[in-house]
Amino acid sequence: MKTYQKILGIVAITASTTGLLYSAAVYGDDDDHEGGFGWFKQSKLDVAPVENAVYRAECGSCHFAYQPGLLPEVSWRKMMAGLEDHFGDNAELSAEVNKTILDYLVANSADKSDYKRSKKIAGSLKQDEIPLRISDTVYFKRKHNEIPVRFVADNKDVGSYSKCAACHTRAEQGSYNEHEVKIPGVGRWED
Ligand code: HEC
Ligand code: HEC
């Protein structure tokens, strides 16, 4: 091997090792790691982020735009078929917009997604169960059963589990890691 080839080889190995160590270090302290590898970043997200502008505008106006990967297809179909009475509100849409949104939700639903939390949510459902709330799923309840009521329903800055982004500082990005939780008026979650 010529000397310059050796040097090139060493540089390449050093660069990839540094990259891996960097990703590992950043992963460890749960900071953003925009400089890490794309695949690594994706593998850390819990659900796929919302990427549909129509969905975001129509379904993110009253509350957080829940990622489609938080509920299974059957749930989205049922919800989109009853928007005139949506948890007591009228959220009806034109047939055309409804179809655009339903197609997006179904294609990215929990039972079709490869993201880790989507798979767990889908896997936790009983047969024939059609939850209309993410917060009614078995997986969600298991993950939130240690949180005292005074931090949620009785917390004037939260009020209900529907407000994912009130506690999950990176919910918008699709990251629900327990180490990124900060409960309003309480602070970081340490368990
Ligand atoms: C007019 C206001 C409004 C619009 C528009 C709206 N929602 Fe809602 N949504 C609500 C209310 C109110 C609740 C109940 C919130 C609570 O209990 O705190 C809710 C709850 C939800 C929940 C359950 C969250 C949980 O607790 O797990 C989902 C899922 C949801 N909406 C999806 C959608 C989708 C999809 C759309 C778009 C088609 C949409 N929403 C549009 C008002 C709205
Ligand atoms: C009152 C604050 C609060 C709200 C609101 C809330 N969460 Fe959480 N969530 C937590 C805490 C605290 C944990 C960590 C619990 C534990 O590990 O004991 C958690 C854990 C999770 C986890 C598991 C993360 C992990 O690292 O294991 C997921 C997924 C999650 N939440 C999703 C959601 C979604 C989706 C919503 C909205 C529908 C939501 N949460 C609303 C506080 C909240």
PDB file of C-alpha atoms and ligand atoms in Angstrom:
ATOM      1  CA  MET A   1       0.000   0.000   0.000  1.00  0.00           C
ATOM      2  CA  LYS A   2       1.322   3.410  -0.846  1.00  0.00           C
ATOM      3  CA  THR A   3       1.790   5.823   2.024  1.00  0.00           C
ATOM      4  CA  TYR A   4      -0.921   8.205   0.902  1.00  0.00           C
ATOM      5  CA  GLN A   5      -3.375   5.291   0.671  1.00  0.00           C
ATOM      6  CA  LYS A   6      -2.528   4.306   4.243  1.00  0.00           C
ATOM      7  CA  ILE A   7      -3.092   7.817   5.430  1.00  0.00           C
ATOM      8  CA  LEU A   8      -6.421   7.979   3.626  1.00  0.00           C
ATOM      9  CA  GLY A   9      -7.467   4.702   5.249  1.00  0.00           C
ATOM     10  CA  ILE A  10      -6.552   5.918   8.713  1.00  0.00           C
ATOM     11  CA  VAL A  11      -8.369   9.195   8.180  1.00  0.00           C
ATOM     12  CA  ALA A  12     -11.502   7.317   7.044  1.00  0.00           C
ATOM     13  CA  ILE A  13     -11.464   4.954  10.033  1.00  0.00           C
ATOM     14  CA  THR A  14     -10.829   7.792  12.468  1.00  0.00           C
ATOM     15  CA  ALA A  15     -13.654   9.844  10.979  1.00  0.00           C
ATOM     16  CA  SER A  16     -16.225   7.063  11.218  1.00  0.00           C
ATOM     17  CA  THR A  17     -15.177   6.098  14.750  1.00  0.00           C
ATOM     18  CA  THR A  18     -15.405   9.697  15.870  1.00  0.00           C
ATOM     19  CA  GLY A  19     -18.854   9.906  14.318  1.00  0.00           C
ATOM     20  CA  LEU A  20     -20.055   6.857  16.216  1.00  0.00           C
ATOM     21  CA  LEU A  21     -18.576   8.027  19.503  1.00  0.00           C
ATOM     22  CA  TYR A  22     -20.088  11.440  18.976  1.00  0.00           C
ATOM     23  CA  SER A  23     -23.532   9.990  18.335  1.00  0.00           C
ATOM     24  CA  ALA A  24     -23.245   7.699  21.348  1.00  0.00           C
ATOM     25  CA  ALA A  25     -22.145  10.542  23.613  1.00  0.00           C
ATOM     26  CA  VAL A  26     -24.946  12.818  22.472  1.00  0.00           C
ATOM     27  CA  TYR A  27     -27.506  10.029  22.709  1.00  0.00           C
ATOM     28  CA  GLY A  28     -26.406   9.450  26.274  1.00  0.00           C
ATOM     29  CA  ASP A  29     -27.289  12.911  27.501  1.00  0.00           C
ATOM     30  CA  ASP A  30     -30.453  13.258  25.396  1.00  0.00           C
ATOM     31  CA  ASP A  31     -29.487  16.522  23.787  1.00  0.00           C
ATOM     32  CA  ASP A  32     -30.292  17.347  20.221  1.00  0.00           C
ATOM     33  CA  HIS A  33     -27.827  15.677  17.957  1.00  0.00           C
ATOM     34  CA  GLU A  34     -28.299  17.355  14.651  1.00  0.00           C
ATOM     35  CA  GLY A  35     -24.672  16.644  13.856  1.00  0.00           C
ATOM     36  CA  GLY A  36     -25.157  12.877  14.253  1.00  0.00           C
ATOM     37  CA  PHE A  37     -25.880  10.416  11.475  1.00  0.00           C
ATOM     38  CA  GLY A  38     -29.305  10.562   9.871  1.00  0.00           C
ATOM     39  CA  TRP A  39     -30.123   6.925  10.608  1.00  0.00           C
ATOM     40  CA  PHE A  40     -29.146   7.360  14.220  1.00  0.00           C
ATOM     41  CA  LYS A  41     -31.306  10.409  14.648  1.00  0.00           C
ATOM     42  CA  GLN A  42     -34.304   8.672  13.147  1.00  0.00           C
ATOM     43  CA  SER A  43     -33.896   5.583  15.280  1.00  0.00           C
ATOM     44  CA  LYS A  44     -34.152   7.753  18.373  1.00  0.00           C
ATOM     45  CA  LEU A  45     -37.516   9.316  17.513  1.00  0.00           C
ATOM     46  CA  ASP A  46     -40.551   7.680  19.065  1.00  0.00           C
ATOM     47  CA  VAL A  47     -43.030   8.420  16.285  1.00  0.00           C
ATOM     48  CA  ALA A  48     -42.744   9.919  12.795  1.00  0.00           C
ATOM     49  CA  PRO A  49     -43.151  13.738  12.927  1.00  0.00           C
ATOM     50  CA  VAL A  50     -46.142  15.370  11.210  1.00  0.00           C
ATOM     51  CA  GLU A  51     -45.257  16.284   7.649  1.00  0.00           C
ATOM     52  CA  ASN A  52     -48.635  17.063   6.132  1.00  0.00           C
ATOM     53  CA  ALA A  53     -49.552  20.758   5.974  1.00  0.00           C
ATOM     54  CA  VAL A  54     -53.307  20.194   5.555  1.00  0.00           C
ATOM     55  CA  TYR A  55     -53.366  17.896   8.562  1.00  0.00           C
ATOM     56  CA  ARG A  56     -51.350  20.311  10.650  1.00  0.00           C
ATOM     57  CA  ALA A  57     -53.597  23.258   9.773  1.00  0.00           C
ATOM     58  CA  GLU A  58     -56.925  21.463  10.294  1.00  0.00           C
ATOM     59  CA  CYS A  59     -56.096  19.153  13.173  1.00  0.00           C
ATOM     60  CA  GLY A  60     -53.588  21.305  14.972  1.00  0.00           C
ATOM     61  CA  SER A  61     -55.760  24.400  15.429  1.00  0.00           C
ATOM     62  CA  CYS A  62     -57.554  23.398  18.647  1.00  0.00           C
ATOM     63  CA  HIS A  63     -54.825  21.211  20.100  1.00  0.00           C
ATOM     64  CA  PHE A  64     -51.426  19.684  19.477  1.00  0.00           C
ATOM     65  CA  ALA A  65     -51.266  17.996  16.044  1.00  0.00           C
ATOM     66  CA  TYR A  66     -51.016  14.402  17.264  1.00  0.00           C
ATOM     67  CA  GLN A  67     -48.756  12.265  15.108  1.00  0.00           C
ATOM     68  CA  PRO A  68     -50.686   9.668  13.051  1.00  0.00           C
ATOM     69  CA  GLY A  69     -48.444   6.949  14.519  1.00  0.00           C
ATOM     70  CA  LEU A  70     -50.054   7.422  17.945  1.00  0.00           C
ATOM     71  CA  LEU A  71     -53.288   5.580  17.003  1.00  0.00           C
ATOM     72  CA  PRO A  72     -54.147   2.623  14.771  1.00  0.00           C
ATOM     73  CA  GLU A  73     -55.975   2.852  11.468  1.00  0.00           C
ATOM     74  CA  VAL A  74     -59.345   1.745  12.946  1.00  0.00           C
ATOM     75  CA  SER A  75     -59.224   4.654  15.384  1.00  0.00           C
ATOM     76  CA  TRP A  76     -58.525   7.260  12.730  1.00  0.00           C
ATOM     77  CA  ARG A  77     -61.288   5.872  10.501  1.00  0.00           C
ATOM     78  CA  LYS A  78     -63.796   6.037  13.326  1.00  0.00           C
ATOM     79  CA  MET A  79     -62.705   9.522  14.394  1.00  0.00           C
ATOM     80  CA  MET A  80     -62.773  10.969  10.874  1.00  0.00           C
ATOM     81  CA  ALA A  81     -66.280   9.521  10.345  1.00  0.00           C
ATOM     82  CA  GLY A  82     -67.669  11.390  13.361  1.00  0.00           C
ATOM     83  CA  LEU A  83     -66.077  14.850  13.334  1.00  0.00           C
ATOM     84  CA  GLU A  84     -69.421  16.621  13.775  1.00  0.00           C
ATOM     85  CA  ASP A  85     -69.262  15.443  17.390  1.00  0.00           C
ATOM     86  CA  HIS A  86     -65.563  15.368  18.189  1.00  0.00           C
ATOM     87  CA  PHE A  87     -65.212  15.210  21.986  1.00  0.00           C
ATOM     88  CA  GLY A  88     -68.105  17.660  22.236  1.00  0.00           C
ATOM     89  CA  ASP A  89     -66.769  20.007  19.538  1.00  0.00           C
ATOM     90  CA  ASN A  90     -67.781  20.285  15.912  1.00  0.00           C
ATOM     91  CA  ALA A  91     -64.649  19.671  13.829  1.00  0.00           C
ATOM     92  CA  GLU A  92     -66.408  18.796  10.574  1.00  0.00           C
ATOM     93  CA  LEU A  93     -64.492  19.171   7.301  1.00  0.00           C
ATOM     94  CA  SER A  94     -65.444  19.135   3.616  1.00  0.00           C
ATOM     95  CA  ALA A  95     -65.524  15.628   2.121  1.00  0.00           C
ATOM     96  CA  GLU A  96     -62.419  16.412   0.104  1.00  0.00           C
ATOM     97  CA  VAL A  97     -60.287  17.669   2.987  1.00  0.00           C
ATOM     98  CA  ASN A  98     -61.558  14.835   5.165  1.00  0.00           C
ATOM     99  CA  LYS A  99     -60.348  12.307   2.611  1.00  0.00           C
ATOM    100  CA  THR A 100     -56.929  13.963   2.241  1.00  0.00           C
ATOM    101  CA  ILE A 101     -56.446  13.851   5.999  1.00  0.00           C
ATOM    102  CA  LEU A 102     -57.824  10.338   6.429  1.00  0.00           C
ATOM    103  CA  ASP A 103     -55.481   8.997   3.723  1.00  0.00           C
ATOM    104  CA  TYR A 104     -52.535  10.613   5.477  1.00  0.00           C
ATOM    105  CA  LEU A 105     -53.559   9.281   8.909  1.00  0.00           C
ATOM    106  CA  VAL A 106     -54.161   5.752   7.639  1.00  0.00           C
ATOM    107  CA  ALA A 107     -50.890   5.560   5.695  1.00  0.00           C
ATOM    108  CA  ASN A 108     -48.931   6.587   8.804  1.00  0.00           C
ATOM    109  CA  SER A 109     -51.051   4.948  11.514  1.00  0.00           C
ATOM    110  CA  ALA A 110     -49.536   3.100  14.472  1.00  0.00           C
ATOM    111  CA  ASP A 111     -50.138  -0.319  12.926  1.00  0.00           C
ATOM    112  CA  LYS A 112     -48.357   0.673   9.694  1.00  0.00           C
ATOM    113  CA  SER A 113     -45.417   2.560  11.175  1.00  0.00           C
ATOM    114  CA  ASP A 114     -41.950   1.226  11.942  1.00  0.00           C
ATOM    115  CA  TYR A 115     -41.299   3.712  14.739  1.00  0.00           C
ATOM    116  CA  LYS A 116     -40.824   2.127  18.138  1.00  0.00           C
ATOM    117  CA  ARG A 117     -43.667   3.745  20.105  1.00  0.00           C
ATOM    118  CA  SER A 118     -46.117   3.269  17.240  1.00  0.00           C
ATOM    119  CA  LYS A 119     -45.394  -0.437  17.268  1.00  0.00           C
ATOM    120  CA  LYS A 120     -45.813  -0.595  21.025  1.00  0.00           C
ATOM    121  CA  ILE A 121     -49.092   1.319  20.989  1.00  0.00           C
ATOM    122  CA  ALA A 122     -50.469  -0.894  18.217  1.00  0.00           C
ATOM    123  CA  GLY A 123     -49.222  -4.023  19.976  1.00  0.00           C
ATOM    124  CA  SER A 124     -50.886  -3.066  23.268  1.00  0.00           C
ATOM    125  CA  LEU A 125     -54.410  -2.966  21.831  1.00  0.00           C
ATOM    126  CA  LYS A 126     -56.929  -5.693  22.447  1.00  0.00           C
ATOM    127  CA  GLN A 127     -58.648  -7.208  19.470  1.00  0.00           C
ATOM    128  CA  ASP A 128     -61.685  -5.154  18.395  1.00  0.00           C
ATOM    129  CA  GLU A 129     -60.617  -2.251  20.595  1.00  0.00           C
ATOM    130  CA  ILE A 130     -61.010   1.112  18.846  1.00  0.00           C
ATOM    131  CA  PRO A 131     -59.645   3.807  21.172  1.00  0.00           C
ATOM    132  CA  LEU A 132     -60.462   7.388  20.224  1.00  0.00           C
ATOM    133  CA  ARG A 133     -57.953   8.756  22.670  1.00  0.00           C
ATOM    134  CA  ILE A 134     -54.247   8.022  22.679  1.00  0.00           C
ATOM    135  CA  SER A 135     -54.508   8.468  26.419  1.00  0.00           C
ATOM    136  CA  ASP A 136     -56.963   5.519  26.546  1.00  0.00           C
ATOM    137  CA  THR A 137     -54.547   3.014  25.050  1.00  0.00           C
ATOM    138  CA  VAL A 138     -53.044   0.368  27.339  1.00  0.00           C
ATOM    139  CA  TYR A 139     -49.522   1.399  26.420  1.00  0.00           C
ATOM    140  CA  PHE A 140     -50.155   5.057  27.215  1.00  0.00           C
ATOM    141  CA  LYS A 141     -51.731   4.230  30.562  1.00  0.00           C
ATOM    142  CA  ARG A 142     -48.863   1.980  31.524  1.00  0.00           C
ATOM    143  CA  LYS A 143     -46.360   4.723  30.726  1.00  0.00           C
ATOM    144  CA  HIS A 144     -48.234   7.380  32.699  1.00  0.00           C
ATOM    145  CA  ASN A 145     -49.483   5.454  35.723  1.00  0.00           C
ATOM    146  CA  GLU A 146     -46.909   6.822  38.151  1.00  0.00           C
ATOM    147  CA  ILE A 147     -47.780  10.471  37.620  1.00  0.00           C
ATOM    148  CA  PRO A 148     -49.848  12.001  40.442  1.00  0.00           C
ATOM    149  CA  VAL A 149     -53.194  13.629  39.520  1.00  0.00           C
ATOM    150  CA  ARG A 150     -52.005  16.949  40.967  1.00  0.00           C
ATOM    151  CA  PHE A 151     -49.430  17.129  38.146  1.00  0.00           C
ATOM    152  CA  VAL A 152     -52.048  16.592  35.420  1.00  0.00           C
ATOM    153  CA  ALA A 153     -55.810  17.132  35.889  1.00  0.00           C
ATOM    154  CA  ASP A 154     -55.313  19.333  38.961  1.00  0.00           C
ATOM    155  CA  ASN A 155     -52.425  21.248  37.400  1.00  0.00           C
ATOM    156  CA  LYS A 156     -53.752  24.506  35.934  1.00  0.00           C
ATOM    157  CA  ASP A 157     -50.950  24.536  33.330  1.00  0.00           C
ATOM    158  CA  VAL A 158     -51.768  21.035  32.060  1.00  0.00           C
ATOM    159  CA  GLY A 159     -55.400  19.996  32.715  1.00  0.00           C
ATOM    160  CA  SER A 160     -55.433  16.781  30.716  1.00  0.00           C
ATOM    161  CA  TYR A 161     -53.256  14.114  29.151  1.00  0.00           C
ATOM    162  CA  SER A 162     -54.356  15.355  25.735  1.00  0.00           C
ATOM    163  CA  LYS A 163     -51.793  18.143  26.050  1.00  0.00           C
ATOM    164  CA  CYS A 164     -48.747  16.069  25.140  1.00  0.00           C
ATOM    165  CA  ALA A 165     -46.602  19.096  24.371  1.00  0.00           C
ATOM    166  CA  ALA A 166     -47.240  20.675  27.793  1.00  0.00           C
ATOM    167  CA  CYS A 167     -44.961  18.041  29.354  1.00  0.00           C
ATOM    168  CA  HIS A 168     -43.020  16.512  26.470  1.00  0.00           C
ATOM    169  CA  THR A 169     -40.619  19.256  25.425  1.00  0.00           C
ATOM    170  CA  ARG A 170     -39.918  17.634  22.032  1.00  0.00           C
ATOM    171  CA  ALA A 171     -43.371  16.219  21.282  1.00  0.00           C
ATOM    172  CA  GLU A 172     -43.583  18.333  18.139  1.00  0.00           C
ATOM    173  CA  GLN A 173     -40.521  16.555  16.725  1.00  0.00           C
ATOM    174  CA  GLY A 174     -41.942  13.121  17.524  1.00  0.00           C
ATOM    175  CA  SER A 175     -39.738  12.572  20.565  1.00  0.00           C
ATOM    176  CA  TYR A 176     -41.403  11.436  23.807  1.00  0.00           C
ATOM    177  CA  ASN A 177     -38.350  10.279  25.695  1.00  0.00           C
ATOM    178  CA  GLU A 178     -38.982  10.271  29.447  1.00  0.00           C
ATOM    179  CA  HIS A 179     -35.770  12.245  30.013  1.00  0.00           C
ATOM    180  CA  GLU A 180     -37.125  15.160  27.987  1.00  0.00           C
ATOM    181  CA  VAL A 181     -40.241  15.562  30.129  1.00  0.00           C
ATOM    182  CA  LYS A 182     -40.717  18.801  32.022  1.00  0.00           C
ATOM    183  CA  ILE A 183     -44.040  19.114  33.842  1.00  0.00           C
ATOM    184  CA  PRO A 184     -45.239  22.747  34.124  1.00  0.00           C
ATOM    185  CA  GLY A 185     -44.938  24.009  37.685  1.00  0.00           C
ATOM    186  CA  VAL A 186     -43.154  20.805  38.714  1.00  0.00           C
ATOM    187  CA  GLY A 187     -40.021  20.513  36.602  1.00  0.00           C
ATOM    188  CA  ARG A 188     -38.069  17.638  35.169  1.00  0.00           C
ATOM    189  CA  TRP A 189     -39.373  14.146  35.640  1.00  0.00           C
ATOM    190  CA  GLU A 190     -37.042  11.911  37.634  1.00  0.00           C
ATOM    191  CA  ASP A 191     -38.223   8.422  38.359  1.00  0.00           C
TER     192      ASP A 191
HETATM  193  C1  HEC B   1     -62.807  22.607  17.079  1.00  0.00           C
HETATM  194  C2  HEC B   1     -61.637  22.128  17.818  1.00  0.00           C
HETATM  195  C3  HEC B   1     -61.015  20.816  17.358  1.00  0.00           C
HETATM  196  C4  HEC B   1     -60.578  20.507  16.092  1.00  0.00           C
HETATM  197  C5  HEC B   1     -60.609  21.340  14.825  1.00  0.00           C
HETATM  198  C6  HEC B   1     -59.991  19.161  16.218  1.00  0.00           C
HETATM  199  N1  HEC B   1     -60.071  18.721  17.505  1.00  0.00           N
HETATM  200 FE1  HEC B   1     -59.333  16.959  18.216  1.00  0.00          FE
HETATM  201  N2  HEC B   1     -60.034  17.398  20.058  1.00  0.00           N
HETATM  202  C7  HEC B   1     -60.755  18.532  20.407  1.00  0.00           C
HETATM  203  C8  HEC B   1     -61.133  18.456  21.803  1.00  0.00           C
HETATM  204  C9  HEC B   1     -61.932  19.498  22.575  1.00  0.00           C
HETATM  205  C10 HEC B   1     -60.583  17.248  22.307  1.00  0.00           C
HETATM  206  C11 HEC B   1     -60.638  16.714  23.752  1.00  0.00           C
HETATM  207  C12 HEC B   1     -59.454  17.306  24.487  1.00  0.00           C
HETATM  208  C13 HEC B   1     -59.398  16.992  25.973  1.00  0.00           C
HETATM  209  O1  HEC B   1     -60.063  16.070  26.427  1.00  0.00           O
HETATM  210  O2  HEC B   1     -58.623  17.675  26.660  1.00  0.00           O
HETATM  211  C14 HEC B   1     -59.905  16.620  21.181  1.00  0.00           C
HETATM  212  C15 HEC B   1     -59.221  15.420  21.275  1.00  0.00           C
HETATM  213  C16 HEC B   1     -58.583  14.772  20.219  1.00  0.00           C
HETATM  214  C17 HEC B   1     -57.876  13.514  20.340  1.00  0.00           C
HETATM  215  C18 HEC B   1     -57.688  12.689  21.611  1.00  0.00           C
HETATM  216  C19 HEC B   1     -56.424  13.114  22.367  1.00  0.00           C
HETATM  217  C20 HEC B   1     -56.177  12.221  23.570  1.00  0.00           C
HETATM  218  O3  HEC B   1     -56.638  12.555  24.683  1.00  0.00           O
HETATM  219  O4  HEC B   1     -55.518  11.198  23.427  1.00  0.00           O
HETATM  220  C21 HEC B   1     -57.421  13.205  19.088  1.00  0.00           C
HETATM  221  C22 HEC B   1     -56.607  11.978  18.701  1.00  0.00           C
HETATM  222  C23 HEC B   1     -57.853  14.261  18.194  1.00  0.00           C
HETATM  223  N3  HEC B   1     -58.540  15.211  18.921  1.00  0.00           N
HETATM  224  C24 HEC B   1     -57.617  14.304  16.839  1.00  0.00           C
HETATM  225  C25 HEC B   1     -58.062  15.305  15.985  1.00  0.00           C
HETATM  226  C26 HEC B   1     -57.947  15.254  14.548  1.00  0.00           C
HETATM  227  C27 HEC B   1     -57.354  14.118  13.761  1.00  0.00           C
HETATM  228  C28 HEC B   1     -58.471  16.430  14.067  1.00  0.00           C
HETATM  229  C29 HEC B   1     -58.587  16.878  12.632  1.00  0.00           C
HETATM  230  C30 HEC B   1     -59.484  16.093  11.799  1.00  0.00           C
HETATM  231  C31 HEC B   1     -58.932  17.206  15.215  1.00  0.00           C
HETATM  232  N4  HEC B   1     -58.670  16.481  16.354  1.00  0.00           N
HETATM  233  C32 HEC B   1     -59.475  18.473  15.147  1.00  0.00           C
HETATM  234  C33 HEC B   1     -61.045  19.590  19.575  1.00  0.00           C
HETATM  235  C34 HEC B   1     -60.719  19.692  18.234  1.00  0.00           C
HETATM  236  C1  HEC B   2     -48.557  15.724  32.737  1.00  0.00           C
HETATM  237  C2  HEC B   2     -47.457  15.566  31.825  1.00  0.00           C
HETATM  238  C3  HEC B   2     -47.617  14.639  30.614  1.00  0.00           C
HETATM  239  C4  HEC B   2     -48.535  14.714  29.587  1.00  0.00           C
HETATM  240  C5  HEC B   2     -49.631  15.740  29.397  1.00  0.00           C
HETATM  241  C6  HEC B   2     -48.208  13.634  28.681  1.00  0.00           C
HETATM  242  N1  HEC B   2     -47.150  12.907  29.158  1.00  0.00           N
HETATM  243 FE1  HEC B   2     -46.226  11.327  28.246  1.00  0.00          FE
HETATM  244  N2  HEC B   2     -45.012  11.092  29.851  1.00  0.00           N
HETATM  245  C7  HEC B   2     -44.963  11.917  30.953  1.00  0.00           C
HETATM  246  C8  HEC B   2     -43.981  11.399  31.913  1.00  0.00           C
HETATM  247  C9  HEC B   2     -43.624  12.004  33.262  1.00  0.00           C
HETATM  248  C10 HEC B   2     -43.438  10.235  31.322  1.00  0.00           C
HETATM  249  C11 HEC B   2     -42.366   9.300  31.907  1.00  0.00           C
HETATM  250  C12 HEC B   2     -43.072   8.336  32.846  1.00  0.00           C
HETATM  251  C13 HEC B   2     -42.172   7.335  33.501  1.00  0.00           C
HETATM  252  O1  HEC B   2     -41.180   6.954  32.893  1.00  0.00           O
HETATM  253  O2  HEC B   2     -42.472   6.920  34.617  1.00  0.00           O
HETATM  254  C14 HEC B   2     -44.107  10.072  30.036  1.00  0.00           C
HETATM  255  C15 HEC B   2     -43.846   9.043  29.129  1.00  0.00           C
HETATM  256  C16 HEC B   2     -44.334   8.961  27.838  1.00  0.00           C
HETATM  257  C17 HEC B   2     -43.947   7.973  26.853  1.00  0.00           C
HETATM  258  C18 HEC B   2     -42.899   6.883  27.057  1.00  0.00           C
HETATM  259  C19 HEC B   2     -41.497   7.513  26.943  1.00  0.00           C
HETATM  260  C20 HEC B   2     -40.381   6.674  27.451  1.00  0.00           C
HETATM  261  O3  HEC B   2     -39.216   7.143  27.386  1.00  0.00           O
HETATM  262  O4  HEC B   2     -40.631   5.543  27.903  1.00  0.00           O
HETATM  263  C21 HEC B   2     -44.654   8.240  25.706  1.00  0.00           C
HETATM  264  C22 HEC B   2     -44.565   7.518  24.381  1.00  0.00           C
HETATM  265  C23 HEC B   2     -45.505   9.375  25.999  1.00  0.00           C
HETATM  266  N3  HEC B   2     -45.294   9.779  27.289  1.00  0.00           N
HETATM  267  C24 HEC B   2     -46.392   9.942  25.090  1.00  0.00           C
HETATM  268  C25 HEC B   2     -47.297  10.945  25.409  1.00  0.00           C
HETATM  269  C26 HEC B   2     -48.314  11.433  24.496  1.00  0.00           C
HETATM  270  C27 HEC B   2     -48.497  10.962  23.067  1.00  0.00           C
HETATM  271  C28 HEC B   2     -49.034  12.373  25.168  1.00  0.00           C
HETATM  272  C29 HEC B   2     -50.262  13.127  24.695  1.00  0.00           C
HETATM  273  C30 HEC B   2     -51.372  12.321  24.180  1.00  0.00           C
HETATM  274  C31 HEC B   2     -48.442  12.502  26.506  1.00  0.00           C
HETATM  275  N4  HEC B   2     -47.413  11.598  26.619  1.00  0.00           N
HETATM  276  C32 HEC B   2     -48.885  13.370  27.493  1.00  0.00           C
HETATM  277  C33 HEC B   2     -45.720  13.060  31.141  1.00  0.00           C
HETATM  278  C34 HEC B   2     -46.759  13.486  30.335  1.00  0.00           C
END
